[in-house]
Short mmCIF file of C-alpha atoms in Angstrom, two decimals:
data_model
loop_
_atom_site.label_atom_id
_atom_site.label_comp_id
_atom_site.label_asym_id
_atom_site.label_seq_id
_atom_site.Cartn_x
_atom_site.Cartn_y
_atom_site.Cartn_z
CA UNK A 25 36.81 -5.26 13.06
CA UNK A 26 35.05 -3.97 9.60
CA UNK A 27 37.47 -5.95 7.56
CA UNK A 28 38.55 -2.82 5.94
CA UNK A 29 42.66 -2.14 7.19
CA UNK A 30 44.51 0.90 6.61
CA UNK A 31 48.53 1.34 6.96
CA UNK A 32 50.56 3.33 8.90
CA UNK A 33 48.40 3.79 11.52
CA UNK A 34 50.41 6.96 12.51
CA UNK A 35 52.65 9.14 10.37
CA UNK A 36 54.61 12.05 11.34
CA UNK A 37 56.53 14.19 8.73
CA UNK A 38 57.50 17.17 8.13
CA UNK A 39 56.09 20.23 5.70
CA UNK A 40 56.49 19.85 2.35
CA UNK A 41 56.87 16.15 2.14
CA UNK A 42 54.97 13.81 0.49
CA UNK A 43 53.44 10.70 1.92
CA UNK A 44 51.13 7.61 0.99
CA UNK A 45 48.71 6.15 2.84
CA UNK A 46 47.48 2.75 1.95
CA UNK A 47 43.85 1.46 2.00
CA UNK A 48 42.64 -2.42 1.46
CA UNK A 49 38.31 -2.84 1.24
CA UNK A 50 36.43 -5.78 2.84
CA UNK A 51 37.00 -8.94 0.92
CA UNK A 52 34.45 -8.21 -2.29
CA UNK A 53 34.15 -4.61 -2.03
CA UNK A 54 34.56 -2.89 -5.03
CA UNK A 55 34.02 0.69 -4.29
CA UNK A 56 36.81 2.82 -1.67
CA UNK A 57 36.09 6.04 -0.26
CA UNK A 58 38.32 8.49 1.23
CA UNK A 59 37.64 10.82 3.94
CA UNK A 60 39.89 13.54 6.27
CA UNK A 61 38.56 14.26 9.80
CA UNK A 62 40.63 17.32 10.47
CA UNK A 63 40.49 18.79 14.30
CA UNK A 64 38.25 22.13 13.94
CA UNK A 65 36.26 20.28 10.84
CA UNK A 66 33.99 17.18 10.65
CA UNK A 67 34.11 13.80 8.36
CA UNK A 68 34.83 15.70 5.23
CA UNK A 69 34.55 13.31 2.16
CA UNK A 70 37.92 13.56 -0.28
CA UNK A 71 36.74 10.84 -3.20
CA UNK A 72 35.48 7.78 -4.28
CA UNK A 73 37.10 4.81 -6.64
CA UNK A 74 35.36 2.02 -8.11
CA UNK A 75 36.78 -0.79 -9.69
CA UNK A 76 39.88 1.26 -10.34
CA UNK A 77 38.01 4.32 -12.53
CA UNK A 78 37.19 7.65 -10.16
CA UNK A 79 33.55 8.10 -9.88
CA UNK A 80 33.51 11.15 -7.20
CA UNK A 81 35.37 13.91 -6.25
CA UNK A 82 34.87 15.64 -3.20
CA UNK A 83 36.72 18.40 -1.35
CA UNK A 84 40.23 17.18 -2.38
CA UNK A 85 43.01 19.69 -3.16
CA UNK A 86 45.05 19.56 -6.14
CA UNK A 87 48.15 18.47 -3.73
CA UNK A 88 45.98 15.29 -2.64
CA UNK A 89 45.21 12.28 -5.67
CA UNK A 90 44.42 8.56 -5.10
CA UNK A 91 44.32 5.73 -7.35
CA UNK A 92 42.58 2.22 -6.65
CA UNK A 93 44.98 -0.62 -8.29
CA UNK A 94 43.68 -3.84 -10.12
CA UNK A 95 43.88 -5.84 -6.45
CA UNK A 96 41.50 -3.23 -5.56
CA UNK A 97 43.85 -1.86 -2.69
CA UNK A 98 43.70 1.99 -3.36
CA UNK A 99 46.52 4.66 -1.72
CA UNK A 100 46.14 8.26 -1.03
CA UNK A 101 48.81 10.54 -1.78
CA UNK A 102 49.37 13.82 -0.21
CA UNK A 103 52.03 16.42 -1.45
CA UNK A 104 53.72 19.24 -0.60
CA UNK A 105 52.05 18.61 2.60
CA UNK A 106 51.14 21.61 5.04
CA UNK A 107 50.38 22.00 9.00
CA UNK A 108 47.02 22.49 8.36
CA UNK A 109 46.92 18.86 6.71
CA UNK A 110 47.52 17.21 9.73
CA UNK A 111 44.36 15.31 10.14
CA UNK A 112 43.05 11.93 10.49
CA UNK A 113 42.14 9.81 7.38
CA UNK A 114 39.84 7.15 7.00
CA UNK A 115 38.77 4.99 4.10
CA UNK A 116 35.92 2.68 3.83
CA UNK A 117 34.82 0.52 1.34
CA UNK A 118 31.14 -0.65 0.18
CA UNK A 119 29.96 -3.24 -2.10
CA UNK A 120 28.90 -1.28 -4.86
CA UNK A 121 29.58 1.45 -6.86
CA UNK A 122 26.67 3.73 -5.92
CA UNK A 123 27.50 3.93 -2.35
CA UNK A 124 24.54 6.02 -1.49
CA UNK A 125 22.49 2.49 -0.47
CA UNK A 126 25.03 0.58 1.00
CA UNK A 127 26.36 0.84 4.05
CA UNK A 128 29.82 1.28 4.60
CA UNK A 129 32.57 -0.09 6.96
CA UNK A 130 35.65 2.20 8.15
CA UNK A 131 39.03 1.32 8.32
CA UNK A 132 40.73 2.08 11.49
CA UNK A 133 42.09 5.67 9.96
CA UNK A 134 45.97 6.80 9.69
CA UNK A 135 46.65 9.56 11.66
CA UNK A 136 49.01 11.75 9.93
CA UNK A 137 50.64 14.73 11.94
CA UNK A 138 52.61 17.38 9.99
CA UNK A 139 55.31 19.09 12.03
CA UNK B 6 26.93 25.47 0.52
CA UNK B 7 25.25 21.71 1.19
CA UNK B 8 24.85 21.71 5.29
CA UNK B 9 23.93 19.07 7.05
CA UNK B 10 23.08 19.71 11.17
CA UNK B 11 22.84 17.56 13.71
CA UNK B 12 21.48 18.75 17.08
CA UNK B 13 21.65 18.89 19.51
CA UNK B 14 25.22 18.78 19.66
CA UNK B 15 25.71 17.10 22.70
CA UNK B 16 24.07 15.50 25.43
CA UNK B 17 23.49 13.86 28.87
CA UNK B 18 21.43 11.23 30.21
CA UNK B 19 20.68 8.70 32.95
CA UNK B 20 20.65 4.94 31.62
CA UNK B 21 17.19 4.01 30.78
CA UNK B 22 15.93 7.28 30.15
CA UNK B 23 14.95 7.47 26.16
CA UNK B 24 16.40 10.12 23.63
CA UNK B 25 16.15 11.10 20.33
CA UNK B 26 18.48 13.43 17.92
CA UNK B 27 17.77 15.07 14.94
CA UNK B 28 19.73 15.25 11.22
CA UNK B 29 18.52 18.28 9.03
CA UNK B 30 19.72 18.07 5.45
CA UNK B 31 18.92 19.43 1.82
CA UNK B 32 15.67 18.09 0.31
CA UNK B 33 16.90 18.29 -3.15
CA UNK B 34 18.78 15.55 -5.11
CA UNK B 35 18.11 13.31 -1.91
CA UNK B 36 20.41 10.00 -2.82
CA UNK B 37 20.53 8.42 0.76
CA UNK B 38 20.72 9.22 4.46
CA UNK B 39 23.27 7.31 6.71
CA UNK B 40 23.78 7.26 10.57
CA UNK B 41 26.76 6.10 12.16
CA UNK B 42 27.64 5.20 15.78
CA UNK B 43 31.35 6.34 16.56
CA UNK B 44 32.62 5.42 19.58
CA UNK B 45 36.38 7.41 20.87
CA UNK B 46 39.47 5.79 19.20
CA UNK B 47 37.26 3.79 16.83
CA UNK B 48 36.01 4.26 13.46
CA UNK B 49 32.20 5.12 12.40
CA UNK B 50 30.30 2.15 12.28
CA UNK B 51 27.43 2.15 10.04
CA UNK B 52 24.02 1.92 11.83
CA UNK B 53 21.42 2.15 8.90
CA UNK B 54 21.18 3.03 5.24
CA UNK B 55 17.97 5.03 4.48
CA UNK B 56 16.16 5.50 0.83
CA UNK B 57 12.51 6.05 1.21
CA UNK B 58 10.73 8.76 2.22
CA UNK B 59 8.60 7.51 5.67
CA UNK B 60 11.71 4.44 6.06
CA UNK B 61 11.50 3.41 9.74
CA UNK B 62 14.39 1.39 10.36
CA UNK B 63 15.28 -0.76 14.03
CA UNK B 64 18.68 -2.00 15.52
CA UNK B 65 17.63 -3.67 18.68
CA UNK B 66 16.56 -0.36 21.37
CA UNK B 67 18.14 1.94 18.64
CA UNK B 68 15.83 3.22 15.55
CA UNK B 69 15.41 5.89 13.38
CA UNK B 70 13.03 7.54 10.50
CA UNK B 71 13.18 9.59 7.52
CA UNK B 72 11.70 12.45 6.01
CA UNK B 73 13.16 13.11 2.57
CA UNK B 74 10.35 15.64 1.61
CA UNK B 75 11.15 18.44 4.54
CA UNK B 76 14.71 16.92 4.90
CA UNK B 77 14.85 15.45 8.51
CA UNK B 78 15.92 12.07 9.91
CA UNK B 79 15.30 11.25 13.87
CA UNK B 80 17.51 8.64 15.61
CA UNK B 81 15.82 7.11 18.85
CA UNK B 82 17.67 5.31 21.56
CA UNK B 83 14.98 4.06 23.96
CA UNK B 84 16.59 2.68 27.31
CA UNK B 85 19.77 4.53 27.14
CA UNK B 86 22.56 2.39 28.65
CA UNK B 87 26.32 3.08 29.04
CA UNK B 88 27.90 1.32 26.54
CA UNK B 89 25.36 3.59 23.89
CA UNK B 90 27.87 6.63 24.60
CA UNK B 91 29.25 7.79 21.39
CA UNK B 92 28.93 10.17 18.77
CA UNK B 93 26.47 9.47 16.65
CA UNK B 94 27.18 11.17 12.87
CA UNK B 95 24.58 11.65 9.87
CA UNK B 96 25.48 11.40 6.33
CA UNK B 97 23.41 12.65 3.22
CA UNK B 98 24.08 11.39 0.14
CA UNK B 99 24.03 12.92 -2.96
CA UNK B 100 24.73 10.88 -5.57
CA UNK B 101 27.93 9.27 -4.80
CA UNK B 102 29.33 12.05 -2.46
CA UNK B 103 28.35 12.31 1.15
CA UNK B 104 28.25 15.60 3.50
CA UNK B 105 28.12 14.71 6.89
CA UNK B 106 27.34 16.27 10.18
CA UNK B 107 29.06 17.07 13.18
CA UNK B 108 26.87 14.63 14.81
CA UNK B 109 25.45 14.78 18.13
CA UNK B 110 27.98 13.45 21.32
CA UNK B 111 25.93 11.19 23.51
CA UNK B 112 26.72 10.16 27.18
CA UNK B 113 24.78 8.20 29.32
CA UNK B 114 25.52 8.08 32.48
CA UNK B 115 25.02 4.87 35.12
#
C-alpha cells in the first residue's frame, strides 16, 4: 500500500459525460501527478500540482483539467468524454515539488470505461 | 518527439539465471531517470531515483546504472526468481514532466 488512494476505483459512463476522479497523496506529500495508461499507449504523463499552483503540463487535452485543493487532495476532470478516453488513470504523489529526484508512489488507478 | 525505449520488450527466464534490460533516452536537458517494478493489477512501484551521471544504485539482487552522457540506464536482476515477474518501466525526467517507456515484461519461470 503506497499510502496514496484514489476513488472510484471503476467508472463506467457513457460519451459525452463528464466525470471526476479523486486523488489523496501520502500523508506530507505536497506535489500530485496525473497519468493515463490507455490500452494501445504506455504511462503517458497528463500534469503535475504542487501545493495547489500547476507546475507541469503534459499531454492533457483541453477536455481534461485538474485542480489540487488546500487539503492537498487534487481531482481530475474529464469532459465531453470520448471512447477513445477509456483508459486507466493513476496519480501519485512525491514529497517535493521538483519530482524529478524523488521517487514517487502510485495510487491504485481508477479505471474509467467509456461506452 | 522525446522517446524513451526500453528493450527488449519482453522476456523469459529460468529462476536464478541473471538478466539485464536496457532504457535509452534523450541526453539533453537530463532531469532524472526512474525505474519502476509493476507487477499485473498493481500500480508502478518506484525502484530507484537516478541523478548522476556513473550512479550505481542496489535493491537487494536488483541494481541498476546510469549513463546520462550517451543516454542509457541498465537494470540488473541477478538470481532471477518468480516473484521478480513484472514489467519493469523507465521514466526520464525532464524537468518536472516524465516520458516513460513501454518497459520491458519480465517472466521468470520456476
Amino acid at each position: 500500500d503506497s499510502g496514496v488512494t484514489q476513488t472510484p476505483k471503476h467508472l463506467i459512463t457513457a460519451t459525452g459525460q463528464r466525470v471526476t476522479l479523486r486523488c489523496s497523496p501520502r500523508s506530507g506529500d505536497l506535489s500530485v501527478y496525473w497519468y493515463q495508461q490507455s490500452l494501445d499507449q504506455g504511462l503517458q504523463f497528463l500534469i503535475q500540482y504542487y501545493n495547489g499552483e500547476e507546475r507541469a503540463k503534459g499531454n492533457i487535452l483541453e477536455r481534461f483539467s485538474a485542480q489540487q485543493f488546500p487539503d492537498l487532495h487534487s481531482e481530475l476532470n474529464l469532459s465531453s468524454l470520448e471512447l477513445g478516453d477509456s483508459a486507466l488513470y493513476f496519480c501519485a504523489s512525491s514529497v517535493a515539488s521538483g519530482g524529478q529526484s524523488y521517487e514517487q508512489y502510485f495510487g491504485p488507478g481508477t479505471r474509467l470505461t467509456v461506452t | 518527439i522525446l522517446n524513451v525505449e526500453q528493450s527488449p520488450q519482453s522476456l523469459h527466464v529460468q529462476e536464478g539465471d541473471s538478466t539485464n534490460f536496457t532504457c535509452s533516452f534523450p541526453s539533453s536537458n537530463f532531469y532524472a531517470l526512474h525505474w519502476y517494478r509493476w507487477e499485473t493489477a498493481k500500480s508502478p512501484e518506484a525502484l530507484f531515483v537516478m541523478t548522476l551521471n556513473g550512479d550505481e544504485k542496489k535493491k537487494g539482487r536488483i541494481s541498476a546504472t546510469l549513463n546520462t552522457k550517451e543516454g542509457y540506464s541498465y537494470l540488473y536482476i541477478k538470481g532471477s526468481q518468480p516473484e521478480d515477474s513484472a514489467t519493469y518501466l523507465c521514466a526520464w525526467g525532464n524537468f518536472n514532466k516524465f516520458y516513460f517507456g513501454s518497459g520491458t515484461k519480465l517472466n521468470v519461470k520456476p
